[in-house]
PDB file of C-alpha atoms in Angstrom:
ATOM      1  CA  UNK A   7     115.364 194.549 170.788  1.00 87.00           C
ATOM      2  CA  UNK A   8     115.979 192.718 167.445  1.00 91.00           C
ATOM      3  CA  UNK A   9     119.347 192.828 165.767  1.00 92.00           C
ATOM      4  CA  UNK A  10     120.364 191.200 162.414  1.00 92.00           C
ATOM      5  CA  UNK A  11     124.152 190.932 161.573  1.00 92.00           C
ATOM      6  CA  UNK A  12     126.521 189.000 159.329  1.00 88.00           C
ATOM      7  CA  UNK A  13     129.607 187.461 161.064  1.00 80.00           C
ATOM      8  CA  UNK A  14     132.248 189.985 159.811  1.00 82.00           C
ATOM      9  CA  UNK A  15     133.413 193.256 161.138  1.00 80.00           C
ATOM     10  CA  UNK A  16     132.714 195.458 158.078  1.00 87.00           C
ATOM     11  CA  UNK A  17     129.200 193.754 157.519  1.00 90.00           C
ATOM     12  CA  UNK A  18     125.696 195.382 158.040  1.00 91.00           C
ATOM     13  CA  UNK A  19     124.151 195.351 161.394  1.00 93.00           C
ATOM     14  CA  UNK A  20     120.635 196.266 161.401  1.00 93.00           C
ATOM     15  CA  UNK A  21     118.748 196.669 164.623  1.00 93.00           C
ATOM     16  CA  UNK A  22     115.383 197.829 166.369  1.00 92.00           C
ATOM     17  CA  UNK A  23     114.722 198.900 169.657  1.00 90.00           C
ATOM     18  CA  UNK A  24     110.839 198.735 170.619  1.00 86.00           C
ATOM     19  CA  UNK A  25     110.911 200.886 173.920  1.00 85.00           C
ATOM     20  CA  UNK A  26     112.415 203.558 171.825  1.00 87.00           C
ATOM     21  CA  UNK A  27     110.820 202.804 168.403  1.00 87.00           C
ATOM     22  CA  UNK A  28     114.321 203.393 167.062  1.00 90.00           C
ATOM     23  CA  UNK A  29     116.260 201.741 164.283  1.00 90.00           C
ATOM     24  CA  UNK A  30     120.123 201.602 164.136  1.00 92.00           C
ATOM     25  CA  UNK A  31     121.915 200.916 160.812  1.00 91.00           C
ATOM     26  CA  UNK A  32     125.704 200.174 160.990  1.00 92.00           C
ATOM     27  CA  UNK A  33     127.531 199.682 157.662  1.00 92.00           C
ATOM     28  CA  UNK A  34     124.121 198.915 156.098  1.00 91.00           C
ATOM     29  CA  UNK A  35     123.476 199.948 152.252  1.00 91.00           C
ATOM     30  CA  UNK A  36     120.074 200.519 151.344  1.00 91.00           C
ATOM     31  CA  UNK A  37     119.711 196.992 150.093  1.00 92.00           C
ATOM     32  CA  UNK A  38     119.384 195.824 153.892  1.00 92.00           C
ATOM     33  CA  UNK A  39     116.188 196.861 155.383  1.00 89.00           C
ATOM     34  CA  UNK A  40     113.219 195.443 157.201  1.00 88.00           C
ATOM     35  CA  UNK A  41     110.310 193.578 154.994  1.00 85.00           C
ATOM     36  CA  UNK A  42     107.582 195.507 156.442  1.00 81.00           C
ATOM     37  CA  UNK A  43     107.910 196.689 160.008  1.00 80.00           C
ATOM     38  CA  UNK A  44     110.297 195.426 162.853  1.00 84.00           C
ATOM     39  CA  UNK A  45     107.416 195.762 165.268  1.00 81.00           C
ATOM     40  CA  UNK A  46     105.102 193.446 163.664  1.00 80.00           C
ATOM     41  CA  UNK A  47     107.451 191.309 161.494  1.00 82.00           C
ATOM     42  CA  UNK A  48     111.413 191.447 162.316  1.00 85.00           C
ATOM     43  CA  UNK A  49     112.103 189.898 158.886  1.00 87.00           C
ATOM     44  CA  UNK A  50     115.369 191.011 157.237  1.00 89.00           C
ATOM     45  CA  UNK A  51     114.886 191.867 153.428  1.00 89.00           C
ATOM     46  CA  UNK A  52     118.056 192.025 151.071  1.00 90.00           C
ATOM     47  CA  UNK A  53     117.079 193.856 147.649  1.00 88.00           C
ATOM     48  CA  UNK A  54     118.859 193.057 145.204  1.00 88.00           C
ATOM     49  CA  UNK A  55     120.984 190.072 146.311  1.00 88.00           C
ATOM     50  CA  UNK A  56     124.613 190.044 145.290  1.00 88.00           C
ATOM     51  CA  UNK A  57     127.193 187.511 145.620  1.00 90.00           C
ATOM     52  CA  UNK A  58     128.914 189.276 148.245  1.00 88.00           C
ATOM     53  CA  UNK A  59     125.960 188.765 150.517  1.00 91.00           C
ATOM     54  CA  UNK A  60     126.966 184.900 150.985  1.00 90.00           C
ATOM     55  CA  UNK A  61     127.539 184.113 154.683  1.00 90.00           C
ATOM     56  CA  UNK A  62     125.891 183.408 157.982  1.00 91.00           C
ATOM     57  CA  UNK A  63     123.349 185.887 159.328  1.00 92.00           C
ATOM     58  CA  UNK A  64     122.673 186.104 162.917  1.00 91.00           C
ATOM     59  CA  UNK A  65     119.347 187.245 164.308  1.00 90.00           C
ATOM     60  CA  UNK A  66     119.402 188.150 167.976  1.00 91.00           C
ATOM     61  CA  UNK A  67     116.068 188.789 169.723  1.00 87.00           C
ATOM     62  CA  UNK A  68     115.472 190.106 173.379  1.00 86.00           C
ATOM     63  CA  UNK A  69     112.258 190.267 175.079  1.00 83.00           C
ATOM     64  CA  UNK A  70     110.569 189.628 178.547  1.00 83.00           C
ATOM     65  CA  UNK A  71     110.715 185.854 177.982  1.00 86.00           C
ATOM     66  CA  UNK A  72     114.501 185.978 177.642  1.00 88.00           C
ATOM     67  CA  UNK A  73     117.442 186.475 174.850  1.00 90.00           C
ATOM     68  CA  UNK A  74     117.324 183.979 171.594  1.00 89.00           C
ATOM     69  CA  UNK A  75     120.037 183.645 169.065  1.00 87.00           C
ATOM     70  CA  UNK A  76     119.200 182.307 165.528  1.00 88.00           C
ATOM     71  CA  UNK A  77     121.507 181.459 162.591  1.00 89.00           C
ATOM     72  CA  UNK A  78     120.704 181.488 158.879  1.00 88.00           C
ATOM     73  CA  UNK A  79     122.832 180.552 156.056  1.00 88.00           C
ATOM     74  CA  UNK A  80     122.705 182.263 152.625  1.00 88.00           C
ATOM     75  CA  UNK A  81     124.026 180.631 149.484  1.00 89.00           C
ATOM     76  CA  UNK A  82     124.156 182.479 146.008  1.00 89.00           C
ATOM     77  CA  UNK A  83     123.902 180.357 142.931  1.00 91.00           C
ATOM     78  CA  UNK A  84     124.430 181.533 139.577  1.00 92.00           C
ATOM     79  CA  UNK A  85     123.301 179.807 136.340  1.00 94.00           C
ATOM     80  CA  UNK A  86     125.954 179.886 133.793  1.00 95.00           C
ATOM     81  CA  UNK A  87     125.783 181.306 130.270  1.00 95.00           C
ATOM     82  CA  UNK A  88     125.779 178.439 127.824  1.00 96.00           C
ATOM     83  CA  UNK A  89     127.315 178.409 124.306  1.00 95.00           C
ATOM     84  CA  UNK A  90     128.000 175.865 121.758  1.00 94.00           C
ATOM     85  CA  UNK A  91     130.297 176.954 118.777  1.00 91.00           C
ATOM     86  CA  UNK A  92     133.240 175.244 116.747  1.00 84.00           C
ATOM     87  CA  UNK A  93     136.813 175.998 116.114  1.00 81.00           C
ATOM     88  CA  UNK A  94     139.081 175.864 113.120  1.00 76.00           C
ATOM     89  CA  UNK A  95     140.402 172.377 113.951  1.00 72.00           C
ATOM     90  CA  UNK A  96     136.755 170.675 113.263  1.00 66.00           C
ATOM     91  CA  UNK A  97     136.237 170.735 116.817  1.00 83.00           C
ATOM     92  CA  UNK A  98     132.884 171.661 118.914  1.00 89.00           C
ATOM     93  CA  UNK A  99     133.305 173.799 121.981  1.00 93.00           C
ATOM     94  CA  UNK A 100     130.681 174.010 124.796  1.00 95.00           C
ATOM     95  CA  UNK A 101     131.110 176.694 127.245  1.00 96.00           C
ATOM     96  CA  UNK A 102     129.203 177.289 130.361  1.00 97.00           C
ATOM     97  CA  UNK A 103     130.489 180.631 131.637  1.00 97.00           C
ATOM     98  CA  UNK A 104     130.532 182.323 135.081  1.00 95.00           C
ATOM     99  CA  UNK A 105     128.533 179.796 136.762  1.00 95.00           C
ATOM    100  CA  UNK A 106     128.427 179.090 140.674  1.00 95.00           C
ATOM    101  CA  UNK A 107     129.113 176.148 141.477  1.00 94.00           C
ATOM    102  CA  UNK A 108     130.637 175.218 138.335  1.00 97.00           C
ATOM    103  CA  UNK A 109     128.607 173.280 135.671  1.00 97.00           C
ATOM    104  CA  UNK A 110     128.999 169.768 134.418  1.00 97.00           C
ATOM    105  CA  UNK A 111     129.578 169.371 130.657  1.00 97.00           C
ATOM    106  CA  UNK A 112     128.934 165.955 128.802  1.00 95.00           C
ATOM    107  CA  UNK A 113     128.463 165.059 125.246  1.00 94.00           C
ATOM    108  CA  UNK A 114     126.203 162.761 123.017  1.00 92.00           C
ATOM    109  CA  UNK A 115     127.511 160.787 121.328  1.00 88.00           C
ATOM    110  CA  UNK A 116     130.258 160.023 124.215  1.00 85.00           C
ATOM    111  CA  UNK A 117     133.843 160.829 123.131  1.00 76.00           C
ATOM    112  CA  UNK A 118     136.761 159.524 124.941  1.00 77.00           C
ATOM    113  CA  UNK A 119     138.964 162.239 123.176  1.00 76.00           C
ATOM    114  CA  UNK A 120     136.982 165.064 124.441  1.00 85.00           C
ATOM    115  CA  UNK A 121     138.898 167.536 126.971  1.00 91.00           C
ATOM    116  CA  UNK A 122     137.961 170.238 129.501  1.00 94.00           C
ATOM    117  CA  UNK A 123     139.174 173.274 130.796  1.00 96.00           C
ATOM    118  CA  UNK A 124     138.287 175.589 134.011  1.00 97.00           C
ATOM    119  CA  UNK A 125     138.664 179.059 134.677  1.00 97.00           C
ATOM    120  CA  UNK A 126     138.233 180.481 138.238  1.00 97.00           C
ATOM    121  CA  UNK A 127     137.052 184.260 138.410  1.00 96.00           C
ATOM    122  CA  UNK A 128     137.708 186.691 141.084  1.00 94.00           C
ATOM    123  CA  UNK A 129     134.063 186.707 142.343  1.00 91.00           C
ATOM    124  CA  UNK A 130     133.761 183.059 142.894  1.00 91.00           C
ATOM    125  CA  UNK A 131     132.117 182.069 139.616  1.00 95.00           C
ATOM    126  CA  UNK A 132     133.599 179.533 137.356  1.00 97.00           C
ATOM    127  CA  UNK A 133     133.855 179.042 133.526  1.00 97.00           C
ATOM    128  CA  UNK A 134     134.110 175.396 132.163  1.00 97.00           C
ATOM    129  CA  UNK A 135     134.715 174.663 128.527  1.00 96.00           C
ATOM    130  CA  UNK A 136     134.463 171.184 126.944  1.00 95.00           C
ATOM    131  CA  UNK A 137     136.101 170.288 123.531  1.00 92.00           C
ATOM    132  CA  UNK A 138     134.676 167.802 121.150  1.00 89.00           C
ATOM    133  CA  UNK A 139     136.774 166.402 118.328  1.00 81.00           C
ATOM    134  CA  UNK A 140     134.605 165.254 115.103  1.00 70.00           C
ATOM    135  CA  UNK A 141     136.913 165.210 112.405  1.00 65.00           C
ATOM    136  CA  UNK A 142     136.582 161.511 111.715  1.00 62.00           C
ATOM    137  CA  UNK A 143     133.106 161.308 113.063  1.00 64.00           C
ATOM    138  CA  UNK A 144     129.896 160.012 110.932  1.00 73.00           C
ATOM    139  CA  UNK A 145     127.403 161.359 113.280  1.00 76.00           C
ATOM    140  CA  UNK A 146     125.231 163.815 111.560  1.00 81.00           C
ATOM    141  CA  UNK A 147     125.036 166.021 114.989  1.00 86.00           C
ATOM    142  CA  UNK A 148     126.565 166.274 118.359  1.00 88.00           C
ATOM    143  CA  UNK A 149     124.772 167.363 121.599  1.00 93.00           C
ATOM    144  CA  UNK A 150     126.077 169.119 124.540  1.00 94.00           C
ATOM    145  CA  UNK A 151     124.582 168.659 127.781  1.00 96.00           C
ATOM    146  CA  UNK A 152     125.120 171.121 130.544  1.00 97.00           C
ATOM    147  CA  UNK A 153     123.970 170.109 134.042  1.00 96.00           C
ATOM    148  CA  UNK A 154     123.913 172.855 136.984  1.00 96.00           C
ATOM    149  CA  UNK A 155     122.082 173.253 140.152  1.00 93.00           C
ATOM    150  CA  UNK A 156     120.135 176.364 138.710  1.00 91.00           C
ATOM    151  CA  UNK A 157     119.326 174.782 135.409  1.00 93.00           C
ATOM    152  CA  UNK A 158     119.813 171.983 132.788  1.00 94.00           C
ATOM    153  CA  UNK A 159     120.403 173.120 129.121  1.00 95.00           C
ATOM    154  CA  UNK A 160     121.043 171.107 125.947  1.00 94.00           C
ATOM    155  CA  UNK A 161     122.430 172.286 122.823  1.00 94.00           C
ATOM    156  CA  UNK A 162     122.394 170.351 119.551  1.00 92.00           C
ATOM    157  CA  UNK A 163     124.858 171.273 116.586  1.00 88.00           C
ATOM    158  CA  UNK A 164     124.624 170.092 113.030  1.00 83.00           C
ATOM    159  CA  UNK A 165     127.888 168.571 111.575  1.00 76.00           C
ATOM    160  CA  UNK A 166     126.809 168.201 108.110  1.00 72.00           C
ATOM    161  CA  UNK A 167     127.211 171.756 107.019  1.00 63.00           C
ATOM    162  CA  UNK A 168     130.365 173.837 106.921  1.00 48.00           C
ATOM    163  CA  UNK A 169     128.426 176.361 108.929  1.00 54.00           C
ATOM    164  CA  UNK A 170     127.835 173.850 111.830  1.00 53.00           C
ATOM    165  CA  UNK A 171     124.551 175.222 112.473  1.00 59.00           C
ATOM    166  CA  UNK A 172     123.091 175.138 115.982  1.00 59.00           C
ATOM    167  CA  UNK A 173     119.870 173.203 115.511  1.00 60.00           C
ATOM    168  CA  UNK A 174     118.233 173.573 118.831  1.00 57.00           C
ATOM    169  CA  UNK A 175     118.416 174.648 122.347  1.00 58.00           C
ATOM    170  CA  UNK A 176     116.485 172.837 125.277  1.00 61.00           C
ATOM    171  CA  UNK A 177     116.366 174.456 128.899  1.00 55.00           C
ATOM    172  CA  UNK A 178     115.023 173.183 132.069  1.00 55.00           C
ATOM    173  CA  UNK A 179     115.088 174.243 135.599  1.00 43.00           C
ATOM    174  CA  UNK A 180     116.319 172.246 138.554  1.00 39.00           C
ATOM    175  CA  UNK A 181     113.651 171.081 140.841  1.00 33.00           C
ATOM    176  CA  UNK A 182     113.624 171.261 144.686  1.00 29.00           C
ATOM    177  CA  UNK A 183     115.768 174.502 144.974  1.00 32.00           C
ATOM    178  CA  UNK A 184     114.389 177.247 147.363  1.00 31.00           C
ATOM    179  CA  UNK A 185     115.267 180.321 145.212  1.00 34.00           C
ATOM    180  CA  UNK A 186     114.138 183.443 143.468  1.00 33.00           C
ATOM    181  CA  UNK A 187     115.204 183.986 139.888  1.00 32.00           C
ATOM    182  CA  UNK A 188     115.759 187.229 137.886  1.00 31.00           C
ATOM    183  CA  UNK A 189     117.994 190.235 137.425  1.00 30.00           C
ATOM    184  CA  UNK A 190     117.011 191.763 140.683  1.00 35.00           C
ATOM    185  CA  UNK A 191     116.383 189.440 143.566  1.00 45.00           C
ATOM    186  CA  UNK A 192     114.903 189.679 147.072  1.00 50.00           C
ATOM    187  CA  UNK A 193     115.676 187.546 150.107  1.00 55.00           C
ATOM    188  CA  UNK A 194     113.682 187.334 153.237  1.00 55.00           C
ATOM    189  CA  UNK A 195     115.152 186.219 156.486  1.00 53.00           C
ATOM    190  CA  UNK A 196     112.775 185.539 159.285  1.00 56.00           C
ATOM    191  CA  UNK A 197     113.156 185.283 162.924  1.00 55.00           C
ATOM    192  CA  UNK A 198     111.309 182.872 164.036  1.00 47.00           C
ATOM    193  CA  UNK A 199     112.923 180.601 166.505  1.00 40.00           C
ATOM    194  CA  UNK A 200     114.649 178.163 164.169  1.00 38.00           C
ATOM    195  CA  UNK A 201     117.646 178.078 161.716  1.00 36.00           C
ATOM    196  CA  UNK A 202     117.632 177.333 158.097  1.00 38.00           C
ATOM    197  CA  UNK A 203     119.617 177.543 154.985  1.00 40.00           C
ATOM    198  CA  UNK A 204     118.614 179.861 152.116  1.00 45.00           C
ATOM    199  CA  UNK A 205     119.706 179.271 148.624  1.00 45.00           C
ATOM    200  CA  UNK A 206     119.371 181.925 145.976  1.00 47.00           C
ATOM    201  CA  UNK A 207     119.610 182.028 142.233  1.00 47.00           C
ATOM    202  CA  UNK A 208     121.387 184.963 140.655  1.00 48.00           C
ATOM    203  CA  UNK A 209     121.505 185.985 137.000  1.00 44.00           C
TER     204      UNK A 209
END
């Protein structure tokens, strides 16, 4: 007997009983299924992964050798949408929208008069907005640096023109993250006698 479940009453519970060759699904959408066959590889497949899938997943495994209980933790990381614009008060506005966790924003050149706002959304994502005033600045451009666990991005704005052109964007991915990126995602949990944590990028 192999059972995958999450620690809430209304969450999916997926199980397979080998002696009856029978699969049982309770509160499971079509996104939750076996990767291949529970007989050969009882791995849980979640496709696509949603923000609401975060939590602790339990694998319960019973055979002739005894009963086993393993835990897996799923964290969904959402890269923010980054923009650099200007407002009517001659200020640069760098915004990192709907990220999880919240992104960090810094400026080049550094500005002691910059300010920041943060907005928390119902789905757990965060929008962070930073304002940079350049009315008395002699610098030809301003650079916004956005740092996030899922990505790093640099945007540069030319201050010498009334249109305040966005010069270029540099984007880089963070290293050392166990993740699958894309519009639709697939997460595989394996029940192999050890617990682990999974971190997923969601975009």
